[in-house]
CSV table of C-alpha atoms and ligand atoms in Angstrom, one decimal:
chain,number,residue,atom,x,y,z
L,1,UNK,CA,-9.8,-0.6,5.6
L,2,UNK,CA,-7.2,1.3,7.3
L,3,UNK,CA,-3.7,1.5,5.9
L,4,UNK,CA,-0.5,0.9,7.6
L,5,UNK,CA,2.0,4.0,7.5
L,6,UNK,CA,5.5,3.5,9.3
L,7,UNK,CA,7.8,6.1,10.1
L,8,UNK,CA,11.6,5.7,9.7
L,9,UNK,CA,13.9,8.7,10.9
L,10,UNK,CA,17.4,6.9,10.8
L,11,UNK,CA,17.0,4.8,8.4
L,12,UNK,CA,20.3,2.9,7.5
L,13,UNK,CA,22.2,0.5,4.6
L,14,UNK,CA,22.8,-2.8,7.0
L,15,UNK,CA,25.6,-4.5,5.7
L,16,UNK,CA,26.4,-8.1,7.0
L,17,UNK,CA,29.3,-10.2,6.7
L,18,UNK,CA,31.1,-13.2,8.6
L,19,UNK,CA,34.8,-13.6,9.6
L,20,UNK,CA,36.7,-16.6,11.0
L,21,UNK,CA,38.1,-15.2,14.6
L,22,UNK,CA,38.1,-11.4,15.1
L,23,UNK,CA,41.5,-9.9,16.8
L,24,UNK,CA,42.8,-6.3,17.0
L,25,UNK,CA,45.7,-4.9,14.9
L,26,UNK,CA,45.5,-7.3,12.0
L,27,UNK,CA,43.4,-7.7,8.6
L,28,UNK,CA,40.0,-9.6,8.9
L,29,UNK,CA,39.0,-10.8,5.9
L,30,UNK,CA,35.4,-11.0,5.5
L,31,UNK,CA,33.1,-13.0,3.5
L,32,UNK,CA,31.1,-11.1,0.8
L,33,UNK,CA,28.8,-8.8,2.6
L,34,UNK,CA,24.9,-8.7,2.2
L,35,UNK,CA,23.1,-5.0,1.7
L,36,UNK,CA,19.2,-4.7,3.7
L,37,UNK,CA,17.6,-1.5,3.8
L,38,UNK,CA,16.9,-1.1,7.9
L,39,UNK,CA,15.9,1.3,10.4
L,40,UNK,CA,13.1,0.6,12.8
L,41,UNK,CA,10.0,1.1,10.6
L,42,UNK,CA,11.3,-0.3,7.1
L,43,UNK,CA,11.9,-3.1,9.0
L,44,UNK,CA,8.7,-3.4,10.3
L,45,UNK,CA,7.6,-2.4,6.4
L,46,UNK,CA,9.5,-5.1,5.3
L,47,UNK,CA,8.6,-8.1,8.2
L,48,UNK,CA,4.8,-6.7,7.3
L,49,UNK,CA,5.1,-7.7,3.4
L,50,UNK,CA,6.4,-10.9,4.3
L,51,UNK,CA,3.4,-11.5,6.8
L,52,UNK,CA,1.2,-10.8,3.7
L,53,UNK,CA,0.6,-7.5,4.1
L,54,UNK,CA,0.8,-3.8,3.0
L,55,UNK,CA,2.6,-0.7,4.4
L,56,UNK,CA,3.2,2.6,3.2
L,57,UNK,CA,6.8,2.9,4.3
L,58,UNK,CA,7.7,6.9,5.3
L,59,UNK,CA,11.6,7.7,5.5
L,60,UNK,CA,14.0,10.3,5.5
L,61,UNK,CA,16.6,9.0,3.1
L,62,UNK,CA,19.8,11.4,1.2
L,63,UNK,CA,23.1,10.9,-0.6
L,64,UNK,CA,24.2,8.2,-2.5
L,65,UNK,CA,23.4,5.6,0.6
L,66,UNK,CA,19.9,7.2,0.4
L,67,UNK,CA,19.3,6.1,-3.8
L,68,UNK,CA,20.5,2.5,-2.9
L,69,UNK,CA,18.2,2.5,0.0
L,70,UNK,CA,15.1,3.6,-2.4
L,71,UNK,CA,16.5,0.8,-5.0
L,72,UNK,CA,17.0,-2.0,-2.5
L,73,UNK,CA,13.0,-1.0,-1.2
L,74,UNK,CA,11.6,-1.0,-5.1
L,75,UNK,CA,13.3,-4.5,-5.1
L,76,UNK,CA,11.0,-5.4,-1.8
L,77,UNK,CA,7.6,-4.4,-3.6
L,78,UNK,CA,7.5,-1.8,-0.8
L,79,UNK,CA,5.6,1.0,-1.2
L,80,UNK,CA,8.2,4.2,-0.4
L,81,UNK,CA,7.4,8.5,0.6
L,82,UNK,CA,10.5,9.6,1.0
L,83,UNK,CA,11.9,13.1,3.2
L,84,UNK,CA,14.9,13.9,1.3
L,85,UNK,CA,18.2,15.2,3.7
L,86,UNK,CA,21.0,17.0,2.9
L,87,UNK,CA,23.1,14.2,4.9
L,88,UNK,CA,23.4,11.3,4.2
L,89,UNK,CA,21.4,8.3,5.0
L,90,UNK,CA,23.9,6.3,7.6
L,91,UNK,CA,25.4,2.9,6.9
L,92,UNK,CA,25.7,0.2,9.7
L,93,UNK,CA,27.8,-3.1,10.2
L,94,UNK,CA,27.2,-6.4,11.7
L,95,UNK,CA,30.0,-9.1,11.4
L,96,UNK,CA,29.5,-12.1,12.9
L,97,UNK,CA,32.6,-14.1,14.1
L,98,UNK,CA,32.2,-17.8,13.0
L,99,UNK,CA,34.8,-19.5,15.3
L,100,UNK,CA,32.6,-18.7,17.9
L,101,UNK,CA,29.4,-17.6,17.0
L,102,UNK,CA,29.1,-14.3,18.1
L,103,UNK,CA,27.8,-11.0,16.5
L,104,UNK,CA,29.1,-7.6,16.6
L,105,UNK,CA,27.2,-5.1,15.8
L,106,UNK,CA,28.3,-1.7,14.8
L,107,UNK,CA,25.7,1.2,14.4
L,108,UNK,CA,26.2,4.5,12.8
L,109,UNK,CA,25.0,7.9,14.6
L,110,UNK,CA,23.1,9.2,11.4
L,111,UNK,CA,23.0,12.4,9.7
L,112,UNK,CA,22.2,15.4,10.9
L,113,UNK,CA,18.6,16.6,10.5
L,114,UNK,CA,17.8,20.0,9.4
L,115,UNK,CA,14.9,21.7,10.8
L,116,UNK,CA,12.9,22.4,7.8
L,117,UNK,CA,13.6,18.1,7.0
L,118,UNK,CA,11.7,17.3,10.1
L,119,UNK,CA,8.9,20.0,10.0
L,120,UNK,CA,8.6,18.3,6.1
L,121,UNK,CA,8.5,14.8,7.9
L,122,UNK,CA,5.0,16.7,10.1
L,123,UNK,CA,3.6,17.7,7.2
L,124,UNK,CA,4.3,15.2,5.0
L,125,UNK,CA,2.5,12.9,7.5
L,126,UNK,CA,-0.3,15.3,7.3
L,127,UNK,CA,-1.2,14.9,4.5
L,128,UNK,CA,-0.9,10.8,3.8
L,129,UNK,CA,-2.5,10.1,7.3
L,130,UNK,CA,-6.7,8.9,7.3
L,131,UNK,CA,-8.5,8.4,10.3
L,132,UNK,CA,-7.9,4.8,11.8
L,133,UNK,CA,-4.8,4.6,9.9
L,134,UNK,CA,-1.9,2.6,11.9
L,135,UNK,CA,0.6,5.1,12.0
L,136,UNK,CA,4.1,3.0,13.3
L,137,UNK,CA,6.9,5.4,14.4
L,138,UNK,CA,10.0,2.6,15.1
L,139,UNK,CA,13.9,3.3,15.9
L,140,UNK,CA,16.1,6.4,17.4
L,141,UNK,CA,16.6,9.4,16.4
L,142,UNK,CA,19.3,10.8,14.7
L,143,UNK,CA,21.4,13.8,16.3
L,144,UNK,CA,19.9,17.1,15.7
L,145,UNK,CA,16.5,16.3,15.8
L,146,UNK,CA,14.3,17.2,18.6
L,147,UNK,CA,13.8,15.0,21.7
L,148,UNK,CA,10.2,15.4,21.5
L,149,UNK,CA,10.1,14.3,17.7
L,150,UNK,CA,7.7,11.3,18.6
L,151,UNK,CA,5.7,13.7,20.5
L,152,UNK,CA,5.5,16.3,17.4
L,153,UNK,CA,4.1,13.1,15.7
L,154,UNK,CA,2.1,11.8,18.3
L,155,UNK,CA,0.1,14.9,18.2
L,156,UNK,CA,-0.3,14.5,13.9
L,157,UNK,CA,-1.5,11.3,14.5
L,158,UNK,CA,-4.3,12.6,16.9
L,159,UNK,CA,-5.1,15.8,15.1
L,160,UNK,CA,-5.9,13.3,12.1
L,161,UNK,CA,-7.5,10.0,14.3
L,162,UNK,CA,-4.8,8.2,13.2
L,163,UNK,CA,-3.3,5.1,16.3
L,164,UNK,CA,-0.2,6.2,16.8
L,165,UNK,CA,2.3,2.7,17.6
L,166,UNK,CA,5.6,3.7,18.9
L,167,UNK,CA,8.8,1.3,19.5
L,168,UNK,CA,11.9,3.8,20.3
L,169,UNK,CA,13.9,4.2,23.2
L,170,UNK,CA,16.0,6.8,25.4
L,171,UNK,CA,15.2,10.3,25.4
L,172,UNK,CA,13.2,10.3,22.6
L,173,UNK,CA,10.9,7.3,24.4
L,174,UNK,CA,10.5,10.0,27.6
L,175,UNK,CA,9.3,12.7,25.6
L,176,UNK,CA,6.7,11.0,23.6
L,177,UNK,CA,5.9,8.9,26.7
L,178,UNK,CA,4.4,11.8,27.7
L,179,UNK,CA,2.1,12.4,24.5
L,180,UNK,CA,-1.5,10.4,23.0
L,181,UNK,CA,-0.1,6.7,22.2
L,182,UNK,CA,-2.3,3.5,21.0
L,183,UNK,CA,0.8,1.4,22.1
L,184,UNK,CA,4.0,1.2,23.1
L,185,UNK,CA,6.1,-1.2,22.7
L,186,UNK,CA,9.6,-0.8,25.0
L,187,UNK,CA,11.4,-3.7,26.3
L,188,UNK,CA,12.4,-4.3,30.1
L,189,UNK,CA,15.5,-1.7,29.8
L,190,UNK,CA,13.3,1.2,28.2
L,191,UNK,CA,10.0,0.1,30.5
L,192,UNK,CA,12.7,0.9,33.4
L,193,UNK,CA,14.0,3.8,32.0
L,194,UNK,CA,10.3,4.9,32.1
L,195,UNK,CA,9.6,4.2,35.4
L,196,UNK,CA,12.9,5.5,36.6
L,197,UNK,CA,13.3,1.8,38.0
L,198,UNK,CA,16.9,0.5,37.2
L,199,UNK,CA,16.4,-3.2,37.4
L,200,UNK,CA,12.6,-4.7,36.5
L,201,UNK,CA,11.9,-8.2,37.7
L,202,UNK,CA,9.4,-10.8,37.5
L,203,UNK,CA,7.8,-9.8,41.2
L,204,UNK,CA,7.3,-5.7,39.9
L,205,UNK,CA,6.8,-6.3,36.3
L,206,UNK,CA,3.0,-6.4,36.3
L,207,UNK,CA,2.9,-3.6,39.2
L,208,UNK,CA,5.2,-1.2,36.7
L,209,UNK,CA,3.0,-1.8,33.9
L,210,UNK,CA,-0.3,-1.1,35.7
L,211,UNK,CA,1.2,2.3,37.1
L,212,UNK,CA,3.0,3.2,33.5
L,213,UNK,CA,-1.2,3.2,32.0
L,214,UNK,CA,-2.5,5.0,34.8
L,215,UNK,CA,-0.1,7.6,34.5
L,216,UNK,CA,0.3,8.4,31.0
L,217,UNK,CA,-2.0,8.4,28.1
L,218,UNK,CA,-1.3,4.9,26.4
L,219,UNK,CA,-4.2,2.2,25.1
L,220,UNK,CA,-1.8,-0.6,24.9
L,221,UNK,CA,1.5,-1.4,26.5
L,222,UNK,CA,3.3,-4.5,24.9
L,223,UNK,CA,6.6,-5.0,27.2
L,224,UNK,CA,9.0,-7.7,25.2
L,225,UNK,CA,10.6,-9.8,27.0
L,226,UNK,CA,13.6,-11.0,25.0
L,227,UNK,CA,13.7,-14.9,25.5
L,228,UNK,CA,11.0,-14.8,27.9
L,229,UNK,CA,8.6,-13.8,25.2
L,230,UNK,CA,6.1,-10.9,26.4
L,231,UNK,CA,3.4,-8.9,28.5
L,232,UNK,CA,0.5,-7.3,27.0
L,233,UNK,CA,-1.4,-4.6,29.5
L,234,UNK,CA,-4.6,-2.3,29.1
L,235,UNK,CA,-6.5,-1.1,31.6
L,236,UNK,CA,-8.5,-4.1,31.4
L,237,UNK,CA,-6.4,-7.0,31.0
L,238,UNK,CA,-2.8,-8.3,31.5
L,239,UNK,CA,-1.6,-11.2,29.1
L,240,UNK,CA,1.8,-12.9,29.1
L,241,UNK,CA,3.0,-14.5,26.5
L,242,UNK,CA,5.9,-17.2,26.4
L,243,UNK,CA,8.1,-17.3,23.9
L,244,UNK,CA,9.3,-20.9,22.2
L,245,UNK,CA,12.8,-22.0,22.5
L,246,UNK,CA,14.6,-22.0,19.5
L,247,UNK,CA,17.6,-22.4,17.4
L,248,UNK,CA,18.8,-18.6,17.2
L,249,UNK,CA,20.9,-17.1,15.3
L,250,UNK,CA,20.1,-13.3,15.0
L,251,UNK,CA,18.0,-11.4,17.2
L,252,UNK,CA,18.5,-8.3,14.6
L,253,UNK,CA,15.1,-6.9,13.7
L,254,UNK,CA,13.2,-9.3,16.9
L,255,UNK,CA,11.7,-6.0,18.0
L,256,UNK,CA,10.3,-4.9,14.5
L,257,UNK,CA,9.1,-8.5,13.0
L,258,UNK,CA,7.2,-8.3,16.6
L,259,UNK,CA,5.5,-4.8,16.2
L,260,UNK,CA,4.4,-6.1,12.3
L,261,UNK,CA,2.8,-9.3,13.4
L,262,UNK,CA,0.7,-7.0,16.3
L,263,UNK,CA,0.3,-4.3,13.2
L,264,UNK,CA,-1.5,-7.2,10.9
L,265,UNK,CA,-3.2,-8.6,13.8
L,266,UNK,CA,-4.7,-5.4,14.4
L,267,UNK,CA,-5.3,-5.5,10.4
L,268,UNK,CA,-7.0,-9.0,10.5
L,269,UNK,CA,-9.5,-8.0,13.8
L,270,UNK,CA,-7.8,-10.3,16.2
L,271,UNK,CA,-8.4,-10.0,19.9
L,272,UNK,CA,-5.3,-8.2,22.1
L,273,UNK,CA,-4.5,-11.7,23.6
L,274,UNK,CA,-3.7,-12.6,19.8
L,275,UNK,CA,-2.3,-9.8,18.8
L,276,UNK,CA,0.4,-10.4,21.3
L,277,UNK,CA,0.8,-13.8,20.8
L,278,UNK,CA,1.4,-13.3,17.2
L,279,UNK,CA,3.7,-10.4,18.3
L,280,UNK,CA,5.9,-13.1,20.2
L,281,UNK,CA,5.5,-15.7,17.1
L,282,UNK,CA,7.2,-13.2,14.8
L,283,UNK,CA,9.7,-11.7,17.2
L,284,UNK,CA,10.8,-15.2,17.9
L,285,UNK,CA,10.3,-16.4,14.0
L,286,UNK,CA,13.2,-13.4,13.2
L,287,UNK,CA,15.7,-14.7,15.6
L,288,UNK,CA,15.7,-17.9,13.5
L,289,UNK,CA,17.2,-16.4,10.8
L,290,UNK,CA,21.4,-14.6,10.4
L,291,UNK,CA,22.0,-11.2,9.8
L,292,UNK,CA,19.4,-9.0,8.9
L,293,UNK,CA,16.6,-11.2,7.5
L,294,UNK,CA,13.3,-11.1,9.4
L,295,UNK,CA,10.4,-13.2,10.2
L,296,UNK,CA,9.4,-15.8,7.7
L,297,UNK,CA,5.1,-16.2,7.6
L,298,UNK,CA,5.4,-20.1,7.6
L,299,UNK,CA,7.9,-19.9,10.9
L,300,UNK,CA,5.6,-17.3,12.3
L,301,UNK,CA,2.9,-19.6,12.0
L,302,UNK,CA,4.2,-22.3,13.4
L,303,UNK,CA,5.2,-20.6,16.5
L,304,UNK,CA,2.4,-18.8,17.0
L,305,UNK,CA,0.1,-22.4,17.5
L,306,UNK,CA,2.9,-23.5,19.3
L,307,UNK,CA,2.0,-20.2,21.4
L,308,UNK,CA,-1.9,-20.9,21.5
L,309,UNK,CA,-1.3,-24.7,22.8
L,310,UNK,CA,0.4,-22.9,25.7
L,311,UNK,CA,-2.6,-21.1,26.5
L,312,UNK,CA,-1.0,-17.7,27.1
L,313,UNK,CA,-1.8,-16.5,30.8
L,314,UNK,CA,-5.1,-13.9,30.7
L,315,UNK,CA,-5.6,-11.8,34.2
L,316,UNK,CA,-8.4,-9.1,33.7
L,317,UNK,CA,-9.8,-6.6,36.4
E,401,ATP,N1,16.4,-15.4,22.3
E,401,ATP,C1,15.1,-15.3,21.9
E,401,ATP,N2,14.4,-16.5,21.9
E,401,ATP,C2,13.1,-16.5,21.5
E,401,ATP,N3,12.4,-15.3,21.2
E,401,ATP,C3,13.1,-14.2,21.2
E,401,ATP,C4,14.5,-14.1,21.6
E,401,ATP,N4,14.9,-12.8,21.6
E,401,ATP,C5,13.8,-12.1,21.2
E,401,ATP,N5,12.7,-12.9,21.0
E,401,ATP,C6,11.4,-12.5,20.5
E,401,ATP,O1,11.4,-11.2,19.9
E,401,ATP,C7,10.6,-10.4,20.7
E,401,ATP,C8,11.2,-9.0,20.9
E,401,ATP,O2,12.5,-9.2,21.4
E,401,ATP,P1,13.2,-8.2,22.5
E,401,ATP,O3,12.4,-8.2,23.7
E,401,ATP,O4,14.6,-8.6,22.6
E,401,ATP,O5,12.9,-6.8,21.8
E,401,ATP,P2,13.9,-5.6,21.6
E,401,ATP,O6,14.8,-5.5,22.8
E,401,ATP,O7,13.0,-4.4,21.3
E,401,ATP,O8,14.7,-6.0,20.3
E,401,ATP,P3,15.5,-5.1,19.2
E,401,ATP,O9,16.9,-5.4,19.6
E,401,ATP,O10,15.1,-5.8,17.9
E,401,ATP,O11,15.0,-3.7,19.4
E,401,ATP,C9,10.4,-11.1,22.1
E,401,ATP,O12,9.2,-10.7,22.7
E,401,ATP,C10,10.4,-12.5,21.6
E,401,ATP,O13,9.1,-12.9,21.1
E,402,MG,MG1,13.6,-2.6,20.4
């Protein structure tokens, strides 16, 4: 059975709170805030226990921020390896304004990364990584480390047979773009930023995405599509995926609840069209919820048959 492994290098201490009206130059007084270990793959870690599964959950993590993550991860039943930092692991902010419903959303740069941390992150990797393990590398990096970190990993992940899922973005996204990938998973900004296209549209999408696989070495290209739900292409097929309308209240942690619903598909032998599908159910199913909570299994569900009576669109050449 292959094992789940994801990859967190800026990790972070989410905190959410709530004010009534947010204006400059005066005191806000917040409601009591909420703590969630986040950072691109312990979310996915953490939407992948509540979809039932198991995930061995890789992070660098230091200071006193970096115990309280571990603890708050213990408290999850998540299964931890941790790369130890000298700096500390980042804390970020989300306050949401309740006079008018809006979100703010303030993220911390991260600590900086020594050398020998990331060359412990490679070999760390190493040595947990079996072939056909799901290896899932999710979020930015933090300053100091390489652009071509993903890449470094990317090249782990084939030295051991491992499939390598990546969901990152700016320079770090160009580098690895470049390197061995199962799939990739950018939205429509970073699948431009790819294709040096500034603006992507419904006419080009499909055109973009067959020219991204023939020009780089990726299986699977997932492009999310925010509202409009998402496109799954291979070389073989192009499915699109609509995504339901519904009540949203945080789209925090939409792109990681979507990467763990693909990663369990993957896990439970569903077909790519599925996989997807289910991909959409859980991004959609996190968006449902405030602040940092992810996708709930029973929402998930429930959206993803709403998603199968649609009959998702299938092209394949
Ligand atoms: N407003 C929305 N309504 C319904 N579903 C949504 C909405 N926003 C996101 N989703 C779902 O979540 C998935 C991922 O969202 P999106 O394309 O915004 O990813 P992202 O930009 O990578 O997000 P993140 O900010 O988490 O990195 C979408 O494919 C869709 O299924
Ligand atoms: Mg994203």
């Amino acid at each position: 059975m292959p094992r789940i492994i994801t990859l967190t290098v800026n990790p972070a201490i989410d905190k959410s709170t709530t004010v009534n009206g947010i204006m400059p130059n005066t005191k806000l007084r917040c409601t009591e805030p909420t703590f969630d270990a986040g950072g691109g793959g312990i979310n996915v870690s953490r939407a992948i226990y509540k979809l039932g599964g198991s995930s061995l959950c890789s992070y660098f993590a230091g200071g006193a921020a970096g115990t309280y993550l571990k603890k708050l991860l213990d408290e999850q039943h998540i299964e931890q390896s941790v790369i130890l930092t000298k700096g500390s692991t980042r804390e970020n902010l989300a306050v949401t304004d309740t006079s008018t419903n809006q979100q703010y959303r303030f993220g911390m740069p991260g600590p900086q990364i020594q050398e020998v941390e990331w060359q412990n992150a490679l070999k760390q990797l190493e040595v947990l990584l079996y072939k056909g393990d799901y290896l899932v590398a999710s979020g930015k990096l933090p300053p100091n480390i390489p652009d071509d970190f993903y890449a470094k990993i990317s090249q782990v992940a084939e030295k051991k047979e491992a499939l390598f899922i990546l969901d990152t973005s700016g320079e770090a996204l160009m580098k690895a773009a470049k390197s061995k990938i199962y799939m990739l998973k950018p939205n429509l900004a970073e699948l431009g930023a790819l294709c040096g296209i500034a603006s992507i549209t419904d006419l080009n999408l499909k055109s973009l995405a067959t020219q991204f696989l023939k020009n780089h070495n990726c299986q699977i290209l997932v492009v999310s599509l925010g509202p409009k739900g998402a496109l799954l292409a291979t070389r073989k097929e192009m499915v699109q995926v609509p995504a339901p309308v519904v009540h949203q209240k945080s789209t925090i942690g939409a792109g990681d609840s979507m990467v763990a619903g693909m990663v369990m598909s993957l896990i439970w032998g569903k077909s790519l069209a599925d996989m997807v599908s289910y991909g959409v159910a859980c991004g959609t199913a996190a968006t449902m919820h405030h602040g940092t909570q992810l996708c709930s299994k029973d929402d998930a569900d429930k959206l993803y048959d709403w998603i199968k009576d649609q009959k998702p669109t299938i092209e394949t050449s």
